[in-house]
Tab-separated table of C-alpha atoms and ligand atoms in Angstrom:
chain	number	residue	atom	x	y	z
K	64	MET	CA	-238.280	198.698	129.149
K	65	LYS	CA	-239.860	198.066	126.076
K	66	ALA	CA	-243.276	199.545	125.508
K	67	ILE	CA	-246.532	200.042	123.103
K	68	VAL	CA	-246.780	203.591	122.536
K	69	VAL	CA	-249.642	205.512	120.429
K	70	THR	CA	-248.962	209.407	119.540
K	71	ASP	CA	-252.120	210.206	117.051
K	72	GLU	CA	-255.767	209.591	117.679
K	73	ALA	CA	-256.680	209.502	114.112
K	74	ALA	CA	-253.581	206.656	113.350
K	75	GLY	CA	-256.006	203.893	115.607
K	76	THR	CA	-254.190	201.057	116.223
K	77	ALA	CA	-252.298	201.258	113.177
K	78	GLY	CA	-250.625	203.908	114.737
K	79	MET	CA	-249.167	201.517	117.313
K	80	THR	CA	-245.230	201.565	117.761
K	81	LEU	CA	-242.953	199.538	119.712
K	82	THR	CA	-240.180	201.485	121.475
K	83	GLU	CA	-238.266	201.936	124.641
K	84	ARG	CA	-239.970	204.260	127.259
K	85	PRO	CA	-238.563	204.903	130.988
K	86	GLN	CA	-240.022	202.313	133.579
K	87	PRO	CA	-242.439	203.870	135.986
K	88	GLN	CA	-242.506	204.543	139.480
K	89	PRO	CA	-245.197	203.830	141.893
K	90	ALA	CA	-246.659	206.486	143.217
K	91	GLY	CA	-248.262	206.722	146.826
K	92	ASN	CA	-250.696	204.019	147.404
K	93	ASP	CA	-249.199	202.316	143.950
K	94	VAL	CA	-248.062	199.053	143.011
K	95	LEU	CA	-244.994	198.953	140.095
K	96	VAL	CA	-246.373	195.320	137.949
K	97	GLU	CA	-244.055	193.485	136.453
K	98	VAL	CA	-246.086	192.617	133.598
K	99	HIS	CA	-246.983	189.030	132.045
K	100	ALA	CA	-249.953	189.408	130.210
K	101	SER	CA	-251.724	192.329	128.844
K	102	GLY	CA	-255.487	192.599	127.288
K	103	PHE	CA	-256.276	195.968	124.523
K	104	THR	CA	-259.285	197.303	123.520
K	105	PRO	CA	-259.343	198.791	120.307
K	106	GLY	CA	-262.390	201.280	121.775
K	107	GLU	CA	-259.888	203.134	124.698
K	108	LEU	CA	-258.016	204.707	121.630
K	109	THR	CA	-261.109	206.884	120.929
K	110	TRP	CA	-261.877	207.884	124.451
K	111	PRO	CA	-260.040	211.316	125.753
K	112	SER	CA	-258.220	209.336	129.045
K	113	THR	CA	-255.797	207.911	126.437
K	114	TRP	CA	-254.360	211.267	124.701
K	115	THR	CA	-254.764	213.484	127.926
K	116	ASP	CA	-254.516	213.337	132.122
K	117	ARG	CA	-257.205	214.043	133.848
K	118	LEU	CA	-256.602	217.852	133.609
K	119	GLY	CA	-257.728	217.433	129.771
K	120	ARG	CA	-253.128	218.250	129.586
K	121	ASP	CA	-251.367	216.054	126.327
K	122	ARG	CA	-249.971	213.075	128.188
K	123	THR	CA	-248.778	211.110	124.640
K	124	PRO	CA	-246.786	209.267	123.968
K	125	SER	CA	-249.501	207.094	125.403
K	126	ILE	CA	-249.140	203.253	126.387
K	127	PRO	CA	-252.259	201.484	125.709
K	128	GLY	CA	-254.254	198.222	127.115
K	129	HIS	CA	-255.356	198.597	130.679
K	130	GLU	CA	-255.700	194.674	131.887
K	131	LEU	CA	-253.279	192.691	133.054
K	132	ALA	CA	-251.601	189.858	134.842
K	133	GLY	CA	-248.593	190.299	136.400
K	134	VAL	CA	-246.674	190.194	139.082
K	135	VAL	CA	-246.007	192.597	142.415
K	136	SER	CA	-242.633	194.261	141.625
K	137	ALA	CA	-242.241	197.262	144.360
K	138	LEU	CA	-244.615	199.522	146.101
K	139	GLY	CA	-245.058	203.078	146.449
K	140	TYR	CA	-245.145	204.782	149.927
K	141	GLY	CA	-247.819	204.116	152.264
K	142	THR	CA	-249.303	201.108	149.779
K	143	THR	CA	-250.448	198.040	151.894
K	144	GLY	CA	-252.930	195.030	151.211
K	145	LEU	CA	-250.020	193.442	148.483
K	146	SER	CA	-246.873	192.203	149.129
K	147	VAL	CA	-243.885	192.344	146.277
K	148	GLY	CA	-243.216	188.900	144.943
K	149	GLN	CA	-247.707	188.262	144.505
K	150	ARG	CA	-249.277	187.878	141.816
K	151	VAL	CA	-252.016	189.849	140.539
K	152	PHE	CA	-254.633	191.072	137.689
K	153	GLY	CA	-256.860	193.550	137.139
K	154	LEU	CA	-258.135	196.892	135.703
K	155	THR	CA	-256.095	199.907	135.607
K	156	ASP	CA	-256.580	203.410	135.582
K	157	TRP	CA	-257.858	204.785	131.399
K	158	THR	CA	-255.798	208.261	132.219
K	159	ARG	CA	-252.411	206.304	132.930
K	160	ASP	CA	-250.230	204.762	130.962
K	161	GLY	CA	-251.362	201.160	130.584
K	162	THR	CA	-250.197	197.263	130.162
K	163	LEU	CA	-248.379	196.843	127.061
K	164	ALA	CA	-245.519	197.302	128.336
K	165	GLU	CA	-242.981	195.512	130.202
K	166	TYR	CA	-243.478	197.354	133.555
K	167	THR	CA	-246.853	199.725	135.239
K	168	ALA	CA	-247.742	201.459	137.784
K	169	VAL	CA	-250.998	200.936	139.387
K	170	GLU	CA	-253.064	202.073	142.372
K	171	ALA	CA	-253.116	198.355	144.300
K	172	ARG	CA	-256.884	198.959	145.120
K	173	ASN	CA	-257.283	198.289	141.011
K	174	LEU	CA	-256.400	194.721	141.467
K	175	ALA	CA	-256.297	191.476	142.828
K	176	PRO	CA	-254.530	188.013	143.896
K	177	LEU	CA	-254.329	186.095	140.842
K	178	PRO	CA	-254.143	182.487	142.315
K	179	GLY	CA	-251.805	180.452	141.003
K	180	ASP	CA	-253.557	177.713	139.512
K	181	LEU	CA	-254.781	181.194	136.946
K	182	ASP	CA	-252.593	181.291	134.061
K	183	PHE	CA	-251.646	185.095	133.342
K	184	THR	CA	-252.667	184.819	129.773
K	185	VAL	CA	-256.481	183.542	131.664
K	186	GLY	CA	-255.751	186.450	134.170
K	187	ALA	CA	-255.310	188.926	131.326
K	188	SER	CA	-258.682	187.839	129.516
K	189	LEU	CA	-260.831	188.444	132.735
K	190	PRO	CA	-261.138	192.379	134.142
K	191	ILE	CA	-262.557	194.285	131.869
K	192	SER	CA	-265.449	191.583	130.682
K	193	GLY	CA	-266.191	190.194	133.995
K	194	LEU	CA	-265.960	192.955	135.623
K	195	THR	CA	-268.782	194.758	132.995
K	196	ALA	CA	-270.885	191.519	133.169
K	197	TRP	CA	-270.581	191.425	137.072
K	198	GLN	CA	-271.381	195.081	137.528
K	199	GLY	CA	-274.645	195.331	134.877
K	200	LEU	CA	-276.176	192.257	136.294
K	201	PHE	CA	-275.663	192.655	139.928
K	202	GLU	CA	-275.504	196.282	140.983
K	203	HIS	CA	-277.003	197.724	138.233
K	204	GLY	CA	-279.504	195.230	136.592
K	205	ARG	CA	-279.562	193.136	140.276
K	206	VAL	CA	-280.640	190.366	138.652
K	207	ARG	CA	-282.436	187.598	141.345
K	208	ALA	CA	-282.812	183.932	140.380
K	209	GLY	CA	-286.153	183.730	138.582
K	210	GLN	CA	-285.874	186.515	136.240
K	211	SER	CA	-285.833	186.536	132.350
K	212	VAL	CA	-282.878	187.937	130.856
K	213	LEU	CA	-282.431	189.148	127.604
K	214	VAL	CA	-278.627	189.564	126.451
K	215	HIS	CA	-277.659	191.170	123.152
K	216	GLY	CA	-274.561	190.038	122.046
K	217	ALA	CA	-273.566	186.623	123.725
K	218	ALA	CA	-271.551	184.437	122.169
K	219	GLY	CA	-269.030	187.810	122.516
K	220	GLY	CA	-266.444	189.252	125.043
K	221	VAL	CA	-269.286	190.883	127.339
K	222	GLY	CA	-272.009	189.497	126.600
K	223	SER	CA	-270.519	185.836	127.323
K	224	MET	CA	-270.151	185.727	130.741
K	225	VAL	CA	-272.971	187.933	131.121
K	226	THR	CA	-274.861	185.053	129.729
K	227	GLN	CA	-272.785	182.671	132.212
K	228	LEU	CA	-273.223	184.678	135.456
K	229	ALA	CA	-277.031	185.263	134.500
K	230	ARG	CA	-277.374	181.725	134.447
K	231	GLU	CA	-275.542	180.481	137.055
K	232	ALA	CA	-277.419	182.639	139.801
K	233	GLY	CA	-280.679	181.465	138.403
K	234	ALA	CA	-282.184	183.547	135.923
K	235	TYR	CA	-283.834	182.215	132.178
K	236	VAL	CA	-281.309	183.492	129.432
K	237	ILE	CA	-282.747	184.678	126.279
K	238	GLY	CA	-279.148	184.990	124.148
K	239	THR	CA	-278.989	187.666	120.617
K	240	GLY	CA	-276.478	187.712	118.261
K	241	ARG	CA	-276.009	186.604	114.508
K	242	ALA	CA	-276.990	183.196	112.973
K	243	ALA	CA	-273.318	182.016	113.587
K	244	ASP	CA	-273.144	182.649	117.334
K	245	ARG	CA	-276.334	180.637	118.199
K	246	ARG	CA	-274.269	177.096	119.269
K	247	ALA	CA	-271.608	179.595	121.342
K	248	ALA	CA	-274.289	181.320	123.042
K	249	LEU	CA	-276.667	178.361	123.899
K	250	ASP	CA	-273.345	176.765	124.962
K	251	PHE	CA	-272.713	179.792	127.727
K	252	GLY	CA	-276.126	178.606	129.188
K	253	ALA	CA	-278.684	180.708	127.277
K	254	ARG	CA	-282.151	179.067	127.041
K	255	GLU	CA	-283.312	180.511	123.850
K	256	PHE	CA	-281.458	182.129	120.934
K	257	VAL	CA	-282.748	185.249	119.020
K	258	ASP	CA	-280.535	185.560	115.585
K	259	LEU	CA	-281.183	189.539	115.412
K	260	GLU	CA	-280.652	189.209	111.803
K	261	ASN	CA	-283.327	186.844	110.465
K	262	GLU	CA	-285.605	187.099	113.358
K	263	THR	CA	-287.463	188.880	115.587
K	264	LEU	CA	-286.363	190.459	118.730
K	265	GLU	CA	-290.285	191.335	119.847
K	266	ASP	CA	-291.527	187.628	119.730
K	267	VAL	CA	-288.971	186.900	122.948
K	268	GLY	CA	-291.937	189.223	124.438
K	269	GLY	CA	-291.433	191.136	128.188
K	270	VAL	CA	-288.265	190.185	130.094
K	271	ASP	CA	-287.361	191.374	133.575
K	272	LEU	CA	-283.574	192.621	132.894
K	273	VAL	CA	-282.024	193.735	129.155
K	274	PHE	CA	-277.895	193.593	128.789
K	275	ASP	CA	-277.229	195.507	125.858
K	276	VAL	CA	-273.825	195.736	124.424
K	277	ILE	CA	-274.727	196.860	120.579
K	278	GLY	CA	-276.711	200.171	121.198
K	279	GLY	CA	-278.514	201.695	118.670
K	280	GLY	CA	-281.787	200.500	117.105
K	281	ILE	CA	-281.471	197.217	118.833
K	282	GLY	CA	-281.261	199.506	121.862
K	283	GLN	CA	-283.987	200.982	121.074
K	284	ARG	CA	-286.462	198.252	119.932
K	285	SER	CA	-285.508	196.574	123.323
K	286	ALA	CA	-286.019	199.391	125.668
K	287	GLY	CA	-289.785	198.029	124.909
K	288	LEU	CA	-289.193	194.767	125.993
K	289	VAL	CA	-288.642	195.449	129.302
K	290	ARG	CA	-291.305	194.531	132.051
K	291	ALA	CA	-293.174	196.744	134.424
K	292	GLY	CA	-289.995	197.362	137.207
K	293	GLY	CA	-287.341	196.046	134.857
K	294	THR	CA	-284.084	197.720	133.348
K	295	LEU	CA	-282.348	198.054	130.837
K	296	VAL	CA	-278.571	198.166	131.404
K	297	SER	CA	-276.421	199.336	128.560
K	298	ILE	CA	-273.030	199.706	127.969
K	299	ALA	CA	-272.741	200.836	124.259
K	300	GLY	CA	-273.886	204.389	125.588
K	301	PRO	CA	-277.116	206.201	126.809
K	302	PRO	CA	-279.798	204.395	126.197
K	303	PRO	CA	-281.992	205.481	123.174
K	304	ALA	CA	-284.986	204.908	124.179
K	305	ARG	CA	-286.407	204.154	127.999
K	306	PRO	CA	-288.925	201.466	129.127
K	307	ALA	CA	-292.434	202.812	130.050
K	308	ASP	CA	-292.137	201.758	133.331
K	309	GLY	CA	-288.902	201.115	134.447
K	310	LEU	CA	-285.139	201.712	134.913
K	311	ALA	CA	-282.654	202.739	131.823
K	312	ILE	CA	-279.338	202.869	133.079
K	313	ASP	CA	-275.403	203.055	131.453
K	314	PHE	CA	-272.512	202.839	133.661
K	315	VAL	CA	-268.859	202.201	132.772
K	316	VAL	CA	-266.645	199.150	134.501
K	317	VAL	CA	-264.627	200.422	137.358
K	318	PRO	CA	-262.251	198.517	139.348
K	319	ASP	CA	-262.733	196.512	141.895
K	320	ARG	CA	-261.172	193.830	144.324
K	321	ALA	CA	-263.661	192.062	145.409
K	322	GLN	CA	-265.552	191.120	142.096
K	323	LEU	CA	-262.209	190.313	140.834
K	324	GLY	CA	-261.684	187.463	143.104
K	325	GLU	CA	-264.924	186.212	142.621
K	326	ILE	CA	-264.714	186.245	139.002
K	327	ALA	CA	-261.367	184.102	139.338
K	328	GLN	CA	-263.408	181.595	141.897
K	329	ARG	CA	-265.670	180.627	139.570
K	330	VAL	CA	-262.671	180.839	136.749
K	331	ARG	CA	-261.280	178.201	138.812
K	332	ASP	CA	-263.722	175.883	139.374
K	333	GLY	CA	-265.098	175.710	136.051
K	334	ARG	CA	-268.271	177.963	136.287
K	335	LEU	CA	-266.810	180.413	134.451
K	336	ARG	CA	-264.525	180.688	131.521
K	337	THR	CA	-263.070	182.623	129.117
K	338	VAL	CA	-262.747	183.209	125.532
K	339	ILE	CA	-259.108	184.041	124.306
K	340	GLY	CA	-258.875	184.490	120.609
K	341	ASP	CA	-255.081	185.158	120.111
K	342	VAL	CA	-251.879	185.201	122.101
K	343	ALA	CA	-249.148	186.975	120.705
K	344	PRO	CA	-245.797	188.360	122.326
K	345	LEU	CA	-245.217	191.884	122.934
K	346	ASP	CA	-242.578	192.225	119.743
K	347	ASP	CA	-245.554	190.421	117.651
K	348	ALA	CA	-248.279	192.962	119.184
K	349	VAL	CA	-248.595	195.885	116.876
K	350	ALA	CA	-249.381	193.006	114.022
K	351	ALA	CA	-251.722	191.114	116.396
K	352	LEU	CA	-253.694	194.493	117.781
K	353	ASN	CA	-254.278	195.007	113.499
K	354	PRO	CA	-255.117	191.244	112.203
K	355	ALA	CA	-255.912	191.331	108.450
K	356	GLU	CA	-258.816	188.659	109.425
K	357	ARG	CA	-261.059	189.612	112.431
K	358	VAL	CA	-260.166	187.232	115.517
K	359	LYS	CA	-263.390	185.986	117.474
K	360	GLY	CA	-262.120	186.140	121.338
K	361	LYS	CA	-260.125	188.542	123.192
K	362	THR	CA	-256.281	188.731	121.798
K	363	ILE	CA	-253.857	188.703	124.732
K	364	ILE	CA	-250.322	190.328	124.401
K	365	ARG	CA	-247.763	187.950	126.673
K	366	VAL	CA	-245.385	190.198	128.020
K	367	ARG	CA	-243.350	187.930	129.147
K	368	PRO	CA	-243.247	184.069	128.160
E	505	NAP	N1	-269.380	200.393	129.257
E	505	NAP	C1	-268.149	199.359	129.199
E	505	NAP	O1	-267.753	199.691	130.537
E	505	NAP	C2	-268.055	198.671	128.370
E	505	NAP	C3	-267.050	197.420	128.836
E	505	NAP	C4	-266.622	196.643	127.852
E	505	NAP	C5	-266.995	197.338	126.828
E	505	NAP	N2	-267.590	197.842	126.481
E	505	NAP	C6	-268.256	198.359	124.774
E	505	NAP	O2	-269.042	196.739	125.147
E	505	NAP	C7	-269.295	196.404	123.778
E	505	NAP	C8	-269.068	195.045	123.420
E	505	NAP	O3	-267.944	194.834	123.986
E	505	NAP	P1	-267.748	193.312	123.628
E	505	NAP	O4	-265.903	193.122	124.032
E	505	NAP	O5	-268.467	192.018	124.113
E	505	NAP	O6	-267.324	193.024	122.569
E	505	NAP	P2	-267.643	191.650	121.410
E	505	NAP	O7	-266.769	190.734	121.751
E	505	NAP	O8	-266.737	191.938	119.833
E	505	NAP	O9	-268.899	190.992	121.317
E	505	NAP	C9	-269.970	191.905	120.613
E	505	NAP	C10	-271.217	190.813	119.969
E	505	NAP	O10	-272.378	191.216	119.666
E	505	NAP	C11	-272.728	191.035	118.620
E	505	NAP	N3	-273.063	191.953	117.469
E	505	NAP	C12	-272.756	193.079	117.682
E	505	NAP	N4	-273.108	193.624	117.037
E	505	NAP	C13	-274.662	192.908	116.043
E	505	NAP	C14	-275.707	193.368	115.704
E	505	NAP	N5	-276.098	194.376	115.073
E	505	NAP	N6	-275.860	191.822	115.388
E	505	NAP	C15	-275.827	190.660	116.044
E	505	NAP	N7	-274.854	190.945	116.716
E	505	NAP	C16	-274.120	192.017	116.598
E	505	NAP	C17	-270.586	190.699	118.146
E	505	NAP	O11	-270.886	189.989	116.777
E	505	NAP	P3	-269.780	190.213	115.380
E	505	NAP	O12	-268.445	189.913	116.572
E	505	NAP	O13	-270.188	188.800	114.175
E	505	NAP	O14	-269.588	191.570	115.042
E	505	NAP	C18	-270.642	189.998	118.728
E	505	NAP	O15	-270.613	188.716	118.804
E	505	NAP	C19	-268.223	197.412	122.435
E	505	NAP	O16	-268.792	198.516	121.712
E	505	NAP	C20	-266.900	197.678	123.987
E	505	NAP	O17	-266.442	198.929	123.558
E	505	NAP	C21	-268.138	198.610	127.003
C-alpha cells in the first residue's frame, strides 16, 4: 500500500516521504480500515510514541497521522461492535502506525460510526480537536451552565471547538487570541474577546474555568484569574502556575466512541463546525504538510478521492 513514512525525528515534517509499505494485519479487537481521509498533527513528530513502541523499541519507519475517516475492510479475531463495510472515524493509537496510508489497523473501540451524511474529510478533521475540547470542558473542567469560561486561542483548532461547545452548554465564553482572530472567535460563540497582543488579559476579572492551549506566560497569568473552586485546564503541558484556590489539570486527549458520537451529531445538525484549511491527495501530502505559508485550519489528506 502507499503510505507516508518518517525515519528521522530531527528532519521533522520535511523528512516525510511517500513510499510503499506492507498492508497491516488487524490484531485481536482491531479493525482494518480503508483510509479515505487522514488528519496529522505536527507535534506528533516530537513525541517518543512516533519513534518507539511502548517498550521503547525503535519502530521506524513509522507512519504518522492519527485521525481518520474511512471504511472498515476487515475485522481482527474477536472484534465486535463494528462491521465490514461500515463508515467510521476516530483517533488511533499514537504508538502504532497511523493514518497517512491507504490502510491502517486500529482497535475498534477507538472508532465510532461516521454518519452517512458526514463527508470523510469532515470526519477526519474532528477527532483530535473535538475530543480534546469535549474532554477538557466536560470531564476535566466540569463546566456547567452559567459559568464563565476563558478560552485561549479561541479561533484555533481546539479553541474554536471549545468555544462552540461551551456556549452550547450555557457558559459565558471569553475568547482570546491575536488581533486578527477577534471576528472568528466571536462568530464561534465567544461573548467577549481579548487580543493578547494589544489588550490586558487581567481585565477579564475572575472566571470559573480557563481552557489553555498556549501555556507559558499566558498559562502562568491565567492561574490568577481562576475563581475559588474553579479550574485551569491545560493541553499545553503542565500549567506553569496553579490557581490559589482551585484545580490545575493538564491532560492528553484519548479516544472515546461515545464522545465521537456526540461530536458527529452536533456537526450534522449545525451546532458545531470544523475549520478545514487545505485538502490534498496522498500523492501531494508531503508538500501539503510542509506548506510555504501557514495555513489556517486543519490540513486533511484525502487518501481516496
Ligand atoms: N494535550 C492534548 O491532548 C492536545 C490535543 C490537541 C492539541 N494540543 C496542543 O494544543 C495546542 C493548540 O492546538 P490547536 O490545534 O488548537 O492549534 P492552533 O489551531 O494553531 O490554535 C492555536 C490558536 O492560538 C493562537 N495563539 C497561539 N499562541 C498565541 C499567543 N501567544 N498569543 C495569541 N494567540 C496565540 C494561534 O494563533 P496563530 O495561529 O496566529 O499562532 C491559534 O489561533 C498545540 O500546541 C497542540 O499541540 C494538545
